[in-house]
Coordinates of C-alpha atoms and ligand atoms in Angstrom, one line a residue:
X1 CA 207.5 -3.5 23.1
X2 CA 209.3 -6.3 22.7
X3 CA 210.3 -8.5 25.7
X4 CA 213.5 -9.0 26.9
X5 CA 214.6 -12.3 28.2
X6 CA 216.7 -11.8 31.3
X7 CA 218.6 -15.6 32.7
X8 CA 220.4 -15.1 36.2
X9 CA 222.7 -17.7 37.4
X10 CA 222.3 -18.3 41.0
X11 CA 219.1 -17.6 43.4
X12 CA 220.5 -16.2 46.3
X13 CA 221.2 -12.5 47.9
X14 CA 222.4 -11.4 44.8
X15 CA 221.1 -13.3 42.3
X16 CA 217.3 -12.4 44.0
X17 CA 218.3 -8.9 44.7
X18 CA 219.0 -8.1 41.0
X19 CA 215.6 -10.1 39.5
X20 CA 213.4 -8.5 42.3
X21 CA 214.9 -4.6 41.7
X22 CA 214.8 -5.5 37.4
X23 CA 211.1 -6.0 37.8
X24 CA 210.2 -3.5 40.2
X25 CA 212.4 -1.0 37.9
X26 CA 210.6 -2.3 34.9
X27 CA 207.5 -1.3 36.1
X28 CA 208.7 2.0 36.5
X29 CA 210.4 2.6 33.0
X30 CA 208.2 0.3 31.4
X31 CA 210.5 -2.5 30.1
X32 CA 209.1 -6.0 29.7
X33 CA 211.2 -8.2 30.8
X34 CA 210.8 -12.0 31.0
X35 CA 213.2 -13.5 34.3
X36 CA 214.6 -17.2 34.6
X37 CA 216.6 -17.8 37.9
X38 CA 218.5 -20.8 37.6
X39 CA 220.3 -22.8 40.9
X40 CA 221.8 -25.8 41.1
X41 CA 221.2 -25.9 44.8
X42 CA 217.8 -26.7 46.5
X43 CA 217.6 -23.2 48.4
X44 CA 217.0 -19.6 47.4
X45 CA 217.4 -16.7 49.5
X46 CA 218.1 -17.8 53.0
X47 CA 220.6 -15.9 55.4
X48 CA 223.9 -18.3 55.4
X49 CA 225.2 -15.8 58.3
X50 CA 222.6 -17.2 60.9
X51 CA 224.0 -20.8 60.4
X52 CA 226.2 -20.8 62.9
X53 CA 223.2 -19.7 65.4
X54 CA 221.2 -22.2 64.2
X55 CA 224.3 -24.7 64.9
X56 CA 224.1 -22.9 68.6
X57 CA 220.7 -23.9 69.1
X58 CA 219.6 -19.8 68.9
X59 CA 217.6 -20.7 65.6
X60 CA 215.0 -23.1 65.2
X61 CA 215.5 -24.8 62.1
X62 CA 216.9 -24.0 58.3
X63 CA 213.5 -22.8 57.4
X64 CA 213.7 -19.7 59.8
X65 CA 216.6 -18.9 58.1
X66 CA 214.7 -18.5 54.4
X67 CA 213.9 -14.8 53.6
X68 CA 211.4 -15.9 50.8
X69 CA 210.4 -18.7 49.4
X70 CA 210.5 -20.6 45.7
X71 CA 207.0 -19.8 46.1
X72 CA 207.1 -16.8 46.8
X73 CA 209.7 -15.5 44.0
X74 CA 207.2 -17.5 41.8
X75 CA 204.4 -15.2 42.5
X76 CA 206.4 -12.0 42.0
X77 CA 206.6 -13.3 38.4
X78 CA 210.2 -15.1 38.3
X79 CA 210.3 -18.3 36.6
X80 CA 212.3 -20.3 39.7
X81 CA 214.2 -22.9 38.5
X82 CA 216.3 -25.1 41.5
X83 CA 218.0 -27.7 40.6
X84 CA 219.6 -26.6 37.7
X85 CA 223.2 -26.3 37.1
X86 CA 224.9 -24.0 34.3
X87 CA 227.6 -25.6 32.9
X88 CA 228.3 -23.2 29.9
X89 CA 227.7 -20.0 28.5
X90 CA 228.0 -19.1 24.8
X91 CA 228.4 -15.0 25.0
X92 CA 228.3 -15.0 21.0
X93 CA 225.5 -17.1 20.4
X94 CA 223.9 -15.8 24.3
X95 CA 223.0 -18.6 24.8
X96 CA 223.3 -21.1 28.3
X97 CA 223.5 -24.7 28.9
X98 CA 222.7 -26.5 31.6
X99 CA 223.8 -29.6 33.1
X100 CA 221.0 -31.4 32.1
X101 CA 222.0 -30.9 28.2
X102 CA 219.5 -27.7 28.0
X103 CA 220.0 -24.9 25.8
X104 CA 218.5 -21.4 27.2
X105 CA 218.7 -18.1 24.7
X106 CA 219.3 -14.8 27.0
X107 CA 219.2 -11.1 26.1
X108 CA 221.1 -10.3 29.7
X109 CA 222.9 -12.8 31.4
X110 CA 223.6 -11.9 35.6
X111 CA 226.1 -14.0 37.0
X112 CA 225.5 -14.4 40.8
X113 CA 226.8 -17.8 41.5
X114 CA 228.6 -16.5 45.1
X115 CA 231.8 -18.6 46.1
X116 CA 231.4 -22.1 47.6
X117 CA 233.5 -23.1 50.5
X118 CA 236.9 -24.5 49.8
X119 CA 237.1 -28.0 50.4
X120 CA 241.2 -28.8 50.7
X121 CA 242.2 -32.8 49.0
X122 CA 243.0 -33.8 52.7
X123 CA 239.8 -33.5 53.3
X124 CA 238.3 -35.8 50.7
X125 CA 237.7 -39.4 51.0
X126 CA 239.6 -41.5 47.7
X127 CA 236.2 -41.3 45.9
X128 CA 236.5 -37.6 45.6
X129 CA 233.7 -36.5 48.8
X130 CA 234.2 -35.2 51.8
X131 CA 234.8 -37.9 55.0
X132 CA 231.5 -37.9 57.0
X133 CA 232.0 -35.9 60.0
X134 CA 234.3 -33.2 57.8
X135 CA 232.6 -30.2 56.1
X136 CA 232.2 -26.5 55.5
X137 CA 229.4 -24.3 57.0
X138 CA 228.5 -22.7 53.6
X139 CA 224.8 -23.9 52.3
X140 CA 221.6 -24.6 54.2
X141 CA 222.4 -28.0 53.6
X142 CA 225.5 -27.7 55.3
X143 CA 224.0 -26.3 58.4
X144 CA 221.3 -29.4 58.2
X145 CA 224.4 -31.7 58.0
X146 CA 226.2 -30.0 61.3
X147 CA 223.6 -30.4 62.8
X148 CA 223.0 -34.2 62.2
X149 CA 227.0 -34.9 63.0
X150 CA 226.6 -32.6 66.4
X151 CA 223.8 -35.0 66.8
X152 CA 225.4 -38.0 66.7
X153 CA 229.2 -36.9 68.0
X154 CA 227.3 -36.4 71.5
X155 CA 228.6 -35.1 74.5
X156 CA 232.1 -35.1 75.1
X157 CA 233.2 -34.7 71.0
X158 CA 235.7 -32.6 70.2
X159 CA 235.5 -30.2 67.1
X160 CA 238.7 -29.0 65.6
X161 CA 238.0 -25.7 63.8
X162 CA 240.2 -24.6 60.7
X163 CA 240.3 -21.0 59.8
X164 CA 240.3 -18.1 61.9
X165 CA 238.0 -15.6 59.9
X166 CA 234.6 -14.3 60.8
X167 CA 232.8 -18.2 60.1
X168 CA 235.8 -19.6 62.5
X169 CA 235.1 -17.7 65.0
X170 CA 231.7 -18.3 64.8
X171 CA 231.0 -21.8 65.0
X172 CA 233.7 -22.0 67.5
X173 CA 231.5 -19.9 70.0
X174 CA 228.5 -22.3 68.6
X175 CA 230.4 -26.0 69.6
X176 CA 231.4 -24.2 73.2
X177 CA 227.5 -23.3 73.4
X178 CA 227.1 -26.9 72.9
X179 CA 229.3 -28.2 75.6
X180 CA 232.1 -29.3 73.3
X181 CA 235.6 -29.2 73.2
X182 CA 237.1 -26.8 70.8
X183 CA 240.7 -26.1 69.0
X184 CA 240.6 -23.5 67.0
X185 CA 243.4 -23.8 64.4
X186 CA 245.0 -20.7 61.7
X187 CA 247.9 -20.9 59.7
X188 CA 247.9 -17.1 60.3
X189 CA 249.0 -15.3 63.6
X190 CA 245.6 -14.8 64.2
X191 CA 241.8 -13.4 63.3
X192 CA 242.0 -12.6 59.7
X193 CA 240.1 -9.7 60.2
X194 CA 242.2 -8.0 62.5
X195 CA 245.4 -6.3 63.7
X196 CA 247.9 -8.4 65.7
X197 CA 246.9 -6.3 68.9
X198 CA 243.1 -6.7 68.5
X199 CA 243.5 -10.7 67.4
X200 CA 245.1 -11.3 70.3
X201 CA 242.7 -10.0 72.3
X202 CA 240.0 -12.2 70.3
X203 CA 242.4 -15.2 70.9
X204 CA 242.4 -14.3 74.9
X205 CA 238.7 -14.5 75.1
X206 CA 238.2 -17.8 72.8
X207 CA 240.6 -19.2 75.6
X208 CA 238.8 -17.9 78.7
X209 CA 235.6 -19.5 77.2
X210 CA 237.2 -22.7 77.1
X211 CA 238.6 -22.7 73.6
X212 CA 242.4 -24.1 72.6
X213 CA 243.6 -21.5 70.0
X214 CA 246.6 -22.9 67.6
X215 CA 248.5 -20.2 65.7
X216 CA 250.7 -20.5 63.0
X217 CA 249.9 -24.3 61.3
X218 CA 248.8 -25.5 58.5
X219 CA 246.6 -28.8 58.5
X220 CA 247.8 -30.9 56.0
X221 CA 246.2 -34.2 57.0
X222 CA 243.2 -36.2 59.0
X223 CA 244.1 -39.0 61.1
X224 CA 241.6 -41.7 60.7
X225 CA 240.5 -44.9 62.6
X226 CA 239.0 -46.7 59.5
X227 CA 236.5 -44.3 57.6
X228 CA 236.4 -42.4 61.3
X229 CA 238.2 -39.3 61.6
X230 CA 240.2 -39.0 65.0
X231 CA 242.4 -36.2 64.5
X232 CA 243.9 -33.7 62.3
X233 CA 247.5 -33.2 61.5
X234 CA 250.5 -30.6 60.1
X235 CA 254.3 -30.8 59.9
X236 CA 255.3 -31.5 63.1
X237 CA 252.0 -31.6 65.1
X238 CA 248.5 -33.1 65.4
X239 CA 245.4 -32.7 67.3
X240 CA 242.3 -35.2 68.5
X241 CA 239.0 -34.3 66.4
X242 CA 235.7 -36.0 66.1
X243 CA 234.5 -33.4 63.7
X244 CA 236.5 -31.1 61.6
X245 CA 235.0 -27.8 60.3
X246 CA 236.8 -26.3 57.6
X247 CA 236.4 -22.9 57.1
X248 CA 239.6 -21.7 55.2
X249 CA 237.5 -19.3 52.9
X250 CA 235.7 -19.3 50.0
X251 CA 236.4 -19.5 45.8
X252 CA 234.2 -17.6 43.0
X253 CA 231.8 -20.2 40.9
X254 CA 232.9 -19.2 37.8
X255 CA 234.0 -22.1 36.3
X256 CA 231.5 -22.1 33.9
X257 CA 233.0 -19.2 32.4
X258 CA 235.9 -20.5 31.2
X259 CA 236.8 -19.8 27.8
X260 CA 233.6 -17.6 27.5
X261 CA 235.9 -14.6 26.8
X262 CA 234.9 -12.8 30.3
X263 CA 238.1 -11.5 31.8
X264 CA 238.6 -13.3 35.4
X265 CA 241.1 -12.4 37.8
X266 CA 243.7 -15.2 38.6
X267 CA 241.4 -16.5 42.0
X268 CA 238.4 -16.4 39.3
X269 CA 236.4 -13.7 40.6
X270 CA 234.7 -11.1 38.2
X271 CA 235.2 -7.1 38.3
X272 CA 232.0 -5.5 37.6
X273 CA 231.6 -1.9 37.3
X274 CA 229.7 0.2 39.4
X275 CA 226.1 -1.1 37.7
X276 CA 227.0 -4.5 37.4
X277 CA 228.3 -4.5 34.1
X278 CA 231.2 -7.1 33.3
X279 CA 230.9 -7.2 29.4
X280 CA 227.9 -6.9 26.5
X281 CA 225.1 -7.8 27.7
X282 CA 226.6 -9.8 31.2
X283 CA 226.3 -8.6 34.4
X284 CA 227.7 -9.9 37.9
X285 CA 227.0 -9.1 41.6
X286 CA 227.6 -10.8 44.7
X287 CA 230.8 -13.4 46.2
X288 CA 231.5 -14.2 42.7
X289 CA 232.9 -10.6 42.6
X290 CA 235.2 -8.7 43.8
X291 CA 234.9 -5.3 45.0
X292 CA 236.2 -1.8 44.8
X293 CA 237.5 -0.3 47.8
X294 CA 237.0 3.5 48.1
X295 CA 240.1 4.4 50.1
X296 CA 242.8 3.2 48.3
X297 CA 241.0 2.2 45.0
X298 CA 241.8 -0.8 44.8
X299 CA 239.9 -4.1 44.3
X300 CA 239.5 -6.5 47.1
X301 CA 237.8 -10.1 47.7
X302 CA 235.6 -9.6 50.0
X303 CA 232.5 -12.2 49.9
X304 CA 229.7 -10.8 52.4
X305 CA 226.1 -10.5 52.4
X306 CA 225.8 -6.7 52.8
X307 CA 227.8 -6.4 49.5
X308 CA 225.8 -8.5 47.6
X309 CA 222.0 -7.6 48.1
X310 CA 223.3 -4.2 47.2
X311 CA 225.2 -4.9 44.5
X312 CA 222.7 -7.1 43.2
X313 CA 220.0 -4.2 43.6
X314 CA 222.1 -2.3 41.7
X315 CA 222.6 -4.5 39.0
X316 CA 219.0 -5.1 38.9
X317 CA 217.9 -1.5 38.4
X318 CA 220.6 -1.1 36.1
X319 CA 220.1 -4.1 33.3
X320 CA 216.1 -2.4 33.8
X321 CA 216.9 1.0 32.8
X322 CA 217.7 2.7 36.2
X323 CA 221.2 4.0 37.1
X324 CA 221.6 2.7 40.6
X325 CA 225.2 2.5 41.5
X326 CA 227.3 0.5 43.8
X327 CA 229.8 2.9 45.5
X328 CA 232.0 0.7 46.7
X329 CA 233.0 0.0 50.2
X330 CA 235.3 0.8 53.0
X331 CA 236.2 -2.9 54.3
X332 CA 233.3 -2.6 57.2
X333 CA 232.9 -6.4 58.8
X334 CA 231.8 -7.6 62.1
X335 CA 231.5 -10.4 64.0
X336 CA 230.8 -11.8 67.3
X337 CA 232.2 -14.6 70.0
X338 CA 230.2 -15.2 73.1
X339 CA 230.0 -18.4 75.0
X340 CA 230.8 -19.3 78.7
X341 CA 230.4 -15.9 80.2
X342 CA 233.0 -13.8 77.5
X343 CA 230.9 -11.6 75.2
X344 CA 233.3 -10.0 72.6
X345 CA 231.8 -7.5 70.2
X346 CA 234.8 -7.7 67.4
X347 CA 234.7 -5.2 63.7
X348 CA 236.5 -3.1 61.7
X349 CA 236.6 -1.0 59.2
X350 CA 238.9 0.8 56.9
X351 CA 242.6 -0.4 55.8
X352 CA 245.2 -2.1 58.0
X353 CA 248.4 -0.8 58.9
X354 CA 250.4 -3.0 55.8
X355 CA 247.8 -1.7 53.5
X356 CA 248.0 2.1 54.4
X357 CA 251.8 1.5 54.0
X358 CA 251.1 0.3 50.4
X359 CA 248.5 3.0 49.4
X360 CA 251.3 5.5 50.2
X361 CA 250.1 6.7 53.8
X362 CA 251.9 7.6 56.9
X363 CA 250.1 5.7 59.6
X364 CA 249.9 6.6 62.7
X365 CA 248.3 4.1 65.3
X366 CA 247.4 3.7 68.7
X367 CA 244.9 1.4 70.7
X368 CA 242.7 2.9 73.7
X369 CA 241.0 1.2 76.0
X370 CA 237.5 1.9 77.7
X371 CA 234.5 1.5 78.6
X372 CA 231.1 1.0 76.6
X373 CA 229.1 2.6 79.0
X374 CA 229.8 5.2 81.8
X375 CA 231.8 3.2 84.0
X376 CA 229.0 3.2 87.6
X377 CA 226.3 1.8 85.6
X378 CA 225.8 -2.3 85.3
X379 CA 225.9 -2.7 81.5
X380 CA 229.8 -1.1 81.5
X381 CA 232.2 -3.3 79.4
X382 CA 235.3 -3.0 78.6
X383 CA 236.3 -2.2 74.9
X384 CA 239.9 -1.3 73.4
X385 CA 239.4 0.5 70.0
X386 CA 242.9 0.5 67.5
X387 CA 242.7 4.0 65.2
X388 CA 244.9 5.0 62.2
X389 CA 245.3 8.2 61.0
X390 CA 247.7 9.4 58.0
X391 CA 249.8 11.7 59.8
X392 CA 250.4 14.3 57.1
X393 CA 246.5 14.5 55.7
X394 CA 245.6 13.7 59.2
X395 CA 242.5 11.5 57.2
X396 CA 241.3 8.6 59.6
X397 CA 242.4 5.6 57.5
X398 CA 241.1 3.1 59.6
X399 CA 239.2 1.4 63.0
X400 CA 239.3 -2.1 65.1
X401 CA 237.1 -2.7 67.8
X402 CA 236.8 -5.6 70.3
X403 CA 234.8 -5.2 73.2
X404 CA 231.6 -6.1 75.4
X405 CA 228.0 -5.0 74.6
X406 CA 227.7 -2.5 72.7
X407 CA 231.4 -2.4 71.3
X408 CA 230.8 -3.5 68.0
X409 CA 228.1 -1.1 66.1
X410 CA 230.4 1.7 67.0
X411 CA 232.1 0.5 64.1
X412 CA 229.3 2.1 62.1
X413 CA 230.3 5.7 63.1
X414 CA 234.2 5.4 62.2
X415 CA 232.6 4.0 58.4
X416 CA 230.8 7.0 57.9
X417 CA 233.8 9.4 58.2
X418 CA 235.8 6.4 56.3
X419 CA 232.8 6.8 53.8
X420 CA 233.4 10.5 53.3
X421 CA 237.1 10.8 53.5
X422 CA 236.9 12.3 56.9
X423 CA 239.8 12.9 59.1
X424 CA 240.4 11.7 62.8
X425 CA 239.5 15.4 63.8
X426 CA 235.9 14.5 62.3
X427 CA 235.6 11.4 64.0
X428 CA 236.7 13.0 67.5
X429 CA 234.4 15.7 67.2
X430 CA 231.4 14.2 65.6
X431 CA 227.7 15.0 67.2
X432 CA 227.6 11.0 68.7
X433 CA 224.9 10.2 71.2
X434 CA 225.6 10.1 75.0
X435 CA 223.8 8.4 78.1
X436 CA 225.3 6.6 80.7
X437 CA 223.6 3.2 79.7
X438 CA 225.4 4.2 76.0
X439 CA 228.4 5.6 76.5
X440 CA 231.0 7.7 78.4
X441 CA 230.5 11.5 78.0
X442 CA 233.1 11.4 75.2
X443 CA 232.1 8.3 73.7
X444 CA 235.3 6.2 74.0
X445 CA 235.6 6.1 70.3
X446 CA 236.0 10.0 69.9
X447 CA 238.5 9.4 73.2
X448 CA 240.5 6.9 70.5
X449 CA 240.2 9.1 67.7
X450 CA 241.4 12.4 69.2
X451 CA 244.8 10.6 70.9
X452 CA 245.7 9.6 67.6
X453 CA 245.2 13.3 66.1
X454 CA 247.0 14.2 69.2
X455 CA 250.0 12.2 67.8
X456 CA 250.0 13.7 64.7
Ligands
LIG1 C1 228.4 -19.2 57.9 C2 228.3 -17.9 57.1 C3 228.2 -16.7 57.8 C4 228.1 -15.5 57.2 N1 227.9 -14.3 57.9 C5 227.9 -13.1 57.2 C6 227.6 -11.9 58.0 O1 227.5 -11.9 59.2 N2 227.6 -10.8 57.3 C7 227.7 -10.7 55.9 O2 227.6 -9.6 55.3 N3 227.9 -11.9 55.2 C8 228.0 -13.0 55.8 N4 228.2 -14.2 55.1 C9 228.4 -14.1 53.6 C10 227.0 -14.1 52.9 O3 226.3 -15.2 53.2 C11 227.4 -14.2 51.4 O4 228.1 -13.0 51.1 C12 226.1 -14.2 50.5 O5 225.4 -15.3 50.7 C13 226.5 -14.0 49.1 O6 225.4 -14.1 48.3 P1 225.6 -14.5 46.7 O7 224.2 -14.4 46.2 O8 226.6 -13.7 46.1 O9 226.1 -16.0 46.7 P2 225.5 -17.3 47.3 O10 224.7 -17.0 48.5 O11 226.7 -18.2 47.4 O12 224.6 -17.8 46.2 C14 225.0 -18.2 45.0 C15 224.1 -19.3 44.4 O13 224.5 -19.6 43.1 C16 224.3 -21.0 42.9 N5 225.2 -21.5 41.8 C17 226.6 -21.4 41.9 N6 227.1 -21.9 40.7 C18 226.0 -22.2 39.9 C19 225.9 -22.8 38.6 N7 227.0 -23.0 37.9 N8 224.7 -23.0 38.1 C20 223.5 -22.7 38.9 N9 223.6 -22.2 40.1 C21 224.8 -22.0 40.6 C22 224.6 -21.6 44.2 O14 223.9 -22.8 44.4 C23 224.0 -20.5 45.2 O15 222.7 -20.8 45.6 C24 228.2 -15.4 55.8 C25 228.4 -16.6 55.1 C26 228.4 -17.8 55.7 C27 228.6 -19.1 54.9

């Protein structure tokens, strides 16, 4: 049999998911398959999510972070190849080039080239890179340069963070760990993530832990003391930084597509079907893709981890004869903020209010407040959970949660009904564990759920 030459383009989640599952498929359906991972960067499957806790000081160093080595991949059979940046593909000819001027022939091309932070022009010295104590928290080598500049800032520095998603939120809890000052700043009204009610309540807690939380501006401009940047500014406004974090989201690497022929939407991201198929013989998984959102069908950006490594596995099994799907999702994300004594527990799940409206729901809404455990035992913490129901179908449509311990998983609960079109009535009278460490007798979820479908 003859042996087919499979080139991915990126060696992280996705990217390692898809060579891993091809060979381990393979073996099973007795394809030969030859695998070249190619990356420009120096790294190869490490967990980007536990950067922040390694900017904390909860993680050891970048290494911890590493789910398997170069070395490692090499032994499974992959022909690892860091350091190496496509520039080009050639679909006709399937062929890539790399930066270095090399040619590589491919059978099956997989595109898993994620989305590097944005880095706006304001932040970018005259030669084009970033001023010193400015940056994203995107790569490994990102988290080894926050760590250096928290190094040298000291005590007393102030970190302006911009961009109130998940990543914002996140290194905002790990500069207070630190000691430091913090301003948070959004151009939004609040966490990305969430519904005006529940941000707020996110933005209550950053404050009682110390943090300054600036809605509503958009940084336009770094005030500098030579090559040293003192501040950060917008129309009408400024603030004093000694480090700037920018974490205003993410963009697909696909410029090396362009002109290919492969159809990208208008931010650049691919649409892969279900296996990972984008066109002939090209497949894509991971950030560089978007996704397809079960309730309302429609695709959404949506650059996480969980997404990818299953993507990618699908892909993988796919391109190796398998027919491993990727079902989709149901917008599931979490997050957490804890730092000087507030512990908040913050996900969701599901559409938001707007977006119902759009798919052609009647939303109904209402936020409850609780308690994660029964209320006379120590570990009880408050929670307030927003549902939305569709008042005609009575179908739960969606779920916020921000809370103590124990808040946040519950999210996991309101996806499964999400995942099989289940209505609030489900969700309210679902089999859910109870203890008193746990819960409340009716876990305060199903309390949530079943005043919305009395509402109805
Ligand atoms: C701080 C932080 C926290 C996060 N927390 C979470 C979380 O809690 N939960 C969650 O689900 N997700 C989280 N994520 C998101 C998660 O890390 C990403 O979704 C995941 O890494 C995507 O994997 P990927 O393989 O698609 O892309 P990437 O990890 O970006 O890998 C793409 C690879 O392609 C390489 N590449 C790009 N272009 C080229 C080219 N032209 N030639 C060669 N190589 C190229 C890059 O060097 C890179 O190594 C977090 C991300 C960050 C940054």
């Amino acid at each position: 049999m003859s042996v087919t030459r499979v080139v991915v383009v990126g060696a992280d989640a996705a990217g390692m998911s898809a060579a891993h599952q091809a060979l381990r498929t393979a073996r099973r359906t007795g394809r030969e398959l030859a695998i070249t991972v190619l990356d420009r960067g120096r790294h190869t499957s490490y967990s980007a999510c536990g950067i922040p806790y390694w900017m904390a000081g909860d993680v050891d160093g970048g290494d911890d972070l590493v789910a398997r080595t170069a070395a490692q991949h090499r032994e499974a059979g992959i022909d690892l190849r860091l350091g190496t940046e496509v520039v080009a593909a050639d679909l006709e000819g399937r062929t890539v080039t790399t930066a270095g001027g090399e040619s590589l022939p491919y059978d099956e091309l997989v595109v898993a080239t994620g989305a590097p932070a944005i880095v706006p022009d304001w932040a970018l010295r005259p030669d084009g890179t970033p001023h010193p104590m400015v940056g994203p928290v995107k790569t490994l080598d990102d988290g080894a340069a926050w760590l250096q500049r928290l190094e040298e800032a000291g005590d007393g520095a102030h970190v302006v963070v911009v961009g109130a998603g998940y990543i914002g939120v996140e290194v905002t809890e790990a500069a207070l760990r630190r000691g430091l000052g913090v301003t948070l700043l959004t151009r939004g009204r609040g966490l990305a993530l969430l519904e005006e009610d529940m941000s707020e309540r996110v933005a209550i807690g950053l404050c009682d832990a110390g943090a300054e939380v600036v809605l509503g501006v958009e940084v336009t401009g770094l005030q500098l003391d030579g090559d040293r940047v003192c501040g950060v500014t917008w129309e009408g406004g400024s603030r004093e930084a000694d480090l700037v974090v920018l974490a205003i989201g993410v963009r697909p690497a696909t410029g090396f597509l362009a002109g290919s022929g492969i159809e990208l939407t208008e931010d650049g991201a691919l649409r892969p079907d279900a296996h990972g198929r984008v066109a002939d013989h090209v497949w894509a998984a991971g950030d560089c893709c978007e996704v397809r959102r079960r309730l309302d069908d429609r695709w959404v950006f949506r650059p996480l981890g969980t997404h990818a490594n299953k993507h990618g596995r699908a892909l993988g099994d796919s391109l190796a004869g398998g027919d491993l799907a990727f079902p989709g999702v149901v917008d599931t994300s979490i997050t957490r903020f804890a730092a000087e004594g507030v512990h908040l527990e913050i996900a969701r799940t599901g559409l938001g209010h707007d977006e119902a409206v759009a798919a052609g729901h009647d939303p109904v809404t209402l936020v409850t407040e609780g308690s994660t455990a029964s209320g006379y035992m120590p570990e009880a913490d408050p929670i307030a959970l927003w549902v939305m129901a569709d008042r005609r179908t009575r179908r739960l449509l969606g779920v916020q949660v921000v809370g103590g311990r124990g808040a946040g998983k519950r999210i996991d609960a309101a996806a499964a009904v999400l995942w099989h079109d289940g209505t609030v009535d489900d969700l309210a009278w679902m089999d859910l564990a109870y203890a008193p460490p746990f819960a409340t007798a009716w876990d305060v979820l199903q309390v949530a759920a079943r005043r919305v479908a009395e509402r109805l």
